[in-house]
Amino acid sequence: YFFFLKGNQSIDNGEQVNHTDQETYIRFFDCGQNAKAGLDYFLSKNTTLGFVWTGFWNNNGEEGTASSKFQKDDSDITYLQAQTDKTIGSISTNQIGNINLQHSFKGKGGELTADLDFGRYTRDYSNTLLTETISIENPGQPDTGLLIEMPTTINIRTAKVDYNRSVSSRWKMEAGLKTSYVASDNDMTLSQGEAGSLVKVDTLSNHFQYTEQVY
């Protein structure tokens, strides 16, 4: 979908009139798909093996331009003009898988369940801003640019086994083991400077890595 805004403003301070014209145009786009599949296989009368997979894909962002003109005393002379071009893109995927086993023991032997879960999330994000400034007092200024890139990856793995059985009509026994692993990698880079020769700014960039293991 689209967004368009046009406006103007005049400010009179008693000595001088400043007139501003602004136009902004933005195009948004958003596309996503998801899918899910599952399968149960009966190994025996008391044992079932299952598989489940879920996937998500998203692609969204925006593109737009904004321009501003500044004049004095309602004259036709533009003493300052600025135009910006902006592009934002975000492509992400999310994949989740599960393998599960369920076994019921004969009689009052109870039930055993086991699960393996896998998850992977990725996102490729970028934000580009290009600015062109034309000034009567300082002509020939180079175009300036700003670029933010932030790829992200998250991996999750879990495994668990649970056992339960009735000991009597009033008592039930449960026991289990579980382990989980999470790894996150988020690398944000900010670059700025003259268009075509951007330089990375280390003080505004950050590489975040995180690992967690729980037993």
CSV table of C-alpha atoms in Angstrom, one decimal:
chain,number,residue,atom,x,y,z
A,1,TYR,CA,0.0,0.0,0.0
A,2,PHE,CA,1.0,3.6,-0.4
A,3,PHE,CA,1.2,6.8,1.7
A,4,PHE,CA,1.4,10.3,0.3
A,5,LEU,CA,1.6,13.6,2.2
A,6,LYS,CA,1.9,17.1,0.8
A,7,GLY,CA,1.9,20.3,2.9
A,8,ASN,CA,3.2,23.8,3.2
A,9,GLN,CA,3.8,26.2,6.0
A,10,SER,CA,4.5,29.9,6.4
A,11,ILE,CA,6.0,31.5,9.5
A,12,ASP,CA,6.0,35.3,9.9
A,13,ASN,CA,8.1,36.6,12.8
A,14,GLY,CA,7.3,40.2,12.0
A,15,GLU,CA,10.6,40.8,10.1
A,16,GLN,CA,10.8,37.9,7.7
A,17,VAL,CA,8.5,35.2,6.2
A,18,ASN,CA,9.8,31.7,5.9
A,19,HIS,CA,7.8,29.4,3.5
A,20,THR,CA,8.2,25.6,3.5
A,21,ASP,CA,6.9,23.1,1.0
A,22,GLN,CA,7.1,19.4,1.8
A,23,GLU,CA,6.2,16.2,0.0
A,24,THR,CA,6.5,12.6,1.3
A,25,TYR,CA,5.8,9.4,-0.6
A,26,ILE,CA,6.1,6.0,1.0
A,27,ARG,CA,5.3,2.5,-0.5
A,28,PHE,CA,4.9,-0.3,1.9
A,29,PHE,CA,5.0,-4.0,1.0
A,30,ASP,CA,4.4,-7.1,3.1
A,31,CYS,CA,4.4,-10.7,2.0
A,32,GLY,CA,4.2,-13.8,4.1
A,33,GLN,CA,3.6,-17.5,3.8
A,34,ASN,CA,3.4,-20.4,6.3
A,35,ALA,CA,3.2,-24.1,6.0
A,36,LYS,CA,2.7,-27.0,8.4
A,37,ALA,CA,3.0,-30.8,8.0
A,38,GLY,CA,2.7,-33.7,10.4
A,39,LEU,CA,2.9,-37.5,10.4
A,40,ASP,CA,2.1,-40.2,12.9
A,41,TYR,CA,3.5,-43.7,12.5
A,42,PHE,CA,2.2,-46.5,14.7
A,43,LEU,CA,5.1,-48.7,15.5
A,44,SER,CA,2.9,-51.0,17.5
A,45,LYS,CA,-0.4,-51.0,19.3
A,46,ASN,CA,1.2,-49.2,22.3
A,47,THR,CA,3.9,-47.1,20.5
A,48,THR,CA,3.4,-44.0,18.3
A,49,LEU,CA,6.1,-42.0,16.5
A,50,GLY,CA,5.3,-38.6,15.3
A,51,PHE,CA,6.8,-35.8,13.2
A,52,VAL,CA,5.7,-32.2,13.0
A,53,TRP,CA,7.2,-29.3,11.0
A,54,THR,CA,6.1,-25.7,10.7
A,55,GLY,CA,7.6,-23.0,8.5
A,56,PHE,CA,7.1,-19.2,8.3
A,57,TRP,CA,8.5,-16.8,5.6
A,58,ASN,CA,8.1,-13.1,5.7
A,59,ASN,CA,9.3,-10.3,3.4
A,60,ASN,CA,8.3,-6.8,4.3
A,61,GLY,CA,9.7,-3.3,4.0
A,62,GLU,CA,9.2,0.2,2.7
A,63,GLU,CA,10.5,2.6,0.0
A,64,GLY,CA,10.0,6.3,0.0
A,65,THR,CA,11.2,9.8,-0.8
A,66,ALA,CA,10.7,13.1,1.0
A,67,SER,CA,11.5,16.5,-0.3
A,68,SER,CA,11.6,20.0,1.3
A,69,LYS,CA,11.9,23.4,-0.1
A,70,PHE,CA,12.6,26.6,1.9
A,71,GLN,CA,12.0,30.1,0.7
A,72,LYS,CA,12.1,33.6,2.3
A,73,ASP,CA,9.6,36.5,1.9
A,74,ASP,CA,7.4,34.5,-0.4
A,75,SER,CA,9.9,34.8,-3.2
A,76,ASP,CA,10.5,32.3,-5.9
A,77,ILE,CA,14.2,31.8,-4.8
A,78,THR,CA,14.7,28.5,-3.0
A,79,TYR,CA,17.6,29.0,-0.6
A,80,LEU,CA,17.6,25.4,0.7
A,81,GLN,CA,16.3,22.2,-0.7
A,82,ALA,CA,16.7,18.7,0.7
A,83,GLN,CA,15.6,15.3,-0.6
A,84,THR,CA,15.9,11.9,1.1
A,85,ASP,CA,15.5,8.4,-0.3
A,86,LYS,CA,14.8,5.7,2.2
A,87,THR,CA,14.7,1.9,1.7
A,88,ILE,CA,13.9,-0.6,4.5
A,89,GLY,CA,14.0,-4.4,3.9
A,90,SER,CA,13.4,-7.3,6.3
A,91,ILE,CA,13.4,-10.9,5.1
A,92,SER,CA,12.9,-13.5,7.9
A,93,THR,CA,12.3,-17.2,8.2
A,94,ASN,CA,11.2,-19.4,11.1
A,95,GLN,CA,11.5,-23.2,10.9
A,96,ILE,CA,10.3,-25.4,13.8
A,97,GLY,CA,10.5,-29.2,13.9
A,98,ASN,CA,9.4,-31.8,16.4
A,99,ILE,CA,10.0,-35.5,16.7
A,100,ASN,CA,7.9,-37.3,19.4
A,101,LEU,CA,7.5,-40.8,20.8
A,102,GLN,CA,4.8,-42.1,23.0
A,103,HIS,CA,4.7,-45.6,24.5
A,104,SER,CA,2.1,-47.1,26.9
A,105,PHE,CA,3.3,-50.0,29.0
A,106,LYS,CA,0.9,-52.9,29.5
A,107,GLY,CA,-1.1,-53.2,32.6
A,108,LYS,CA,-0.2,-50.5,35.1
A,109,GLY,CA,3.3,-49.9,33.7
A,110,GLY,CA,2.6,-46.3,33.0
A,111,GLU,CA,3.5,-44.2,30.0
A,112,LEU,CA,6.8,-42.9,28.5
A,113,THR,CA,7.0,-39.9,26.2
A,114,ALA,CA,10.0,-38.3,24.5
A,115,ASP,CA,10.3,-35.1,22.4
A,116,LEU,CA,13.0,-33.6,20.3
A,117,ASP,CA,12.4,-29.9,19.2
A,118,PHE,CA,14.4,-27.9,16.7
A,119,GLY,CA,13.9,-24.2,15.9
A,120,ARG,CA,15.8,-21.8,13.7
A,121,TYR,CA,15.0,-18.2,13.1
A,122,THR,CA,16.8,-15.9,10.7
A,123,ARG,CA,16.3,-12.3,9.6
A,124,ASP,CA,18.2,-10.1,7.2
A,125,TYR,CA,17.4,-6.4,7.9
A,126,SER,CA,18.7,-3.3,6.2
A,127,ASN,CA,17.9,0.4,6.4
A,128,THR,CA,19.3,2.7,3.8
A,129,LEU,CA,19.0,6.5,3.8
A,130,LEU,CA,20.4,8.8,1.1
A,131,THR,CA,20.2,12.6,1.6
A,132,GLU,CA,20.8,15.3,-1.1
A,133,THR,CA,21.1,18.9,0.1
A,134,ILE,CA,21.2,21.9,-2.2
A,135,SER,CA,22.0,25.3,-0.5
A,136,ILE,CA,22.6,28.7,-2.1
A,137,GLU,CA,25.2,29.6,0.6
A,138,ASN,CA,27.0,26.3,0.3
A,139,PRO,CA,26.5,24.8,-3.1
A,140,GLY,CA,28.0,21.5,-4.3
A,141,GLN,CA,27.5,19.6,-1.1
A,142,PRO,CA,28.0,15.8,-1.6
A,143,ASP,CA,25.2,13.4,-1.1
A,144,THR,CA,25.3,11.7,2.3
A,145,GLY,CA,24.3,8.2,3.2
A,146,LEU,CA,23.4,6.1,6.2
A,147,LEU,CA,23.2,2.3,6.1
A,148,ILE,CA,22.1,0.0,8.9
A,149,GLU,CA,22.5,-3.8,8.4
A,150,MET,CA,21.5,-6.3,11.1
A,151,PRO,CA,21.5,-10.0,10.3
A,152,THR,CA,20.1,-12.2,13.1
A,153,THR,CA,20.2,-15.9,13.6
A,154,ILE,CA,18.7,-17.8,16.6
A,155,ASN,CA,19.0,-21.6,17.0
A,156,ILE,CA,17.0,-23.5,19.6
A,157,ARG,CA,17.2,-27.2,20.5
A,158,THR,CA,15.4,-29.1,23.3
A,159,ALA,CA,15.1,-32.7,24.3
A,160,LYS,CA,13.0,-34.2,27.0
A,161,VAL,CA,11.8,-37.6,28.4
A,162,ASP,CA,8.9,-38.0,30.7
A,163,TYR,CA,7.6,-41.1,32.5
A,164,ASN,CA,4.5,-41.4,34.6
A,165,ARG,CA,2.5,-44.2,36.2
A,166,SER,CA,-0.2,-44.7,38.8
A,167,VAL,CA,1.1,-46.2,42.0
A,168,SER,CA,-2.3,-46.6,43.6
A,169,SER,CA,-5.7,-45.0,43.3
A,170,ARG,CA,-4.5,-42.0,45.3
A,171,TRP,CA,-0.9,-41.7,44.2
A,172,LYS,CA,0.9,-41.1,40.9
A,173,MET,CA,4.6,-41.0,40.1
A,174,GLU,CA,6.2,-38.7,37.6
A,175,ALA,CA,9.8,-38.3,36.5
A,176,GLY,CA,11.6,-36.6,33.7
A,177,LEU,CA,14.7,-35.2,32.1
A,178,LYS,CA,15.1,-32.1,29.9
A,179,THR,CA,17.9,-30.2,28.3
A,180,SER,CA,17.7,-27.1,26.2
A,181,TYR,CA,20.2,-25.1,24.1
A,182,VAL,CA,19.8,-21.6,22.7
A,183,ALA,CA,22.3,-19.7,20.5
A,184,SER,CA,21.7,-16.1,19.3
A,185,ASP,CA,23.8,-14.1,16.9
A,186,ASN,CA,22.9,-10.5,16.2
A,187,ASP,CA,25.4,-8.3,14.2
A,188,MET,CA,24.3,-4.7,13.8
A,189,THR,CA,26.6,-2.5,11.6
A,190,LEU,CA,26.0,1.2,11.1
A,191,SER,CA,27.9,3.0,8.3
A,192,GLN,CA,27.7,6.6,7.3
A,193,GLY,CA,29.5,9.3,5.2
A,194,GLU,CA,29.5,10.4,1.6
A,195,ALA,CA,27.3,8.3,-0.7
A,196,GLY,CA,29.3,5.6,-2.4
A,197,SER,CA,32.0,5.6,0.3
A,198,LEU,CA,30.3,4.9,3.6
A,199,VAL,CA,32.5,4.1,6.6
A,200,LYS,CA,31.6,1.8,9.4
A,201,VAL,CA,31.0,3.6,12.8
A,202,ASP,CA,32.4,1.2,15.5
A,203,THR,CA,30.9,3.2,18.4
A,204,LEU,CA,27.4,2.8,16.9
A,205,SER,CA,27.8,-0.8,15.8
A,206,ASN,CA,27.3,-3.9,18.0
A,207,HIS,CA,27.8,-7.7,17.6
A,208,PHE,CA,25.7,-9.5,20.2
A,209,GLN,CA,26.3,-13.2,20.7
A,210,TYR,CA,24.5,-15.2,23.4
A,211,THR,CA,24.5,-18.9,24.3
A,212,GLU,CA,22.4,-20.7,26.9
A,213,GLN,CA,22.4,-24.3,28.1
A,214,VAL,CA,19.9,-25.6,30.7
A,215,TYR,CA,19.8,-29.2,32.1
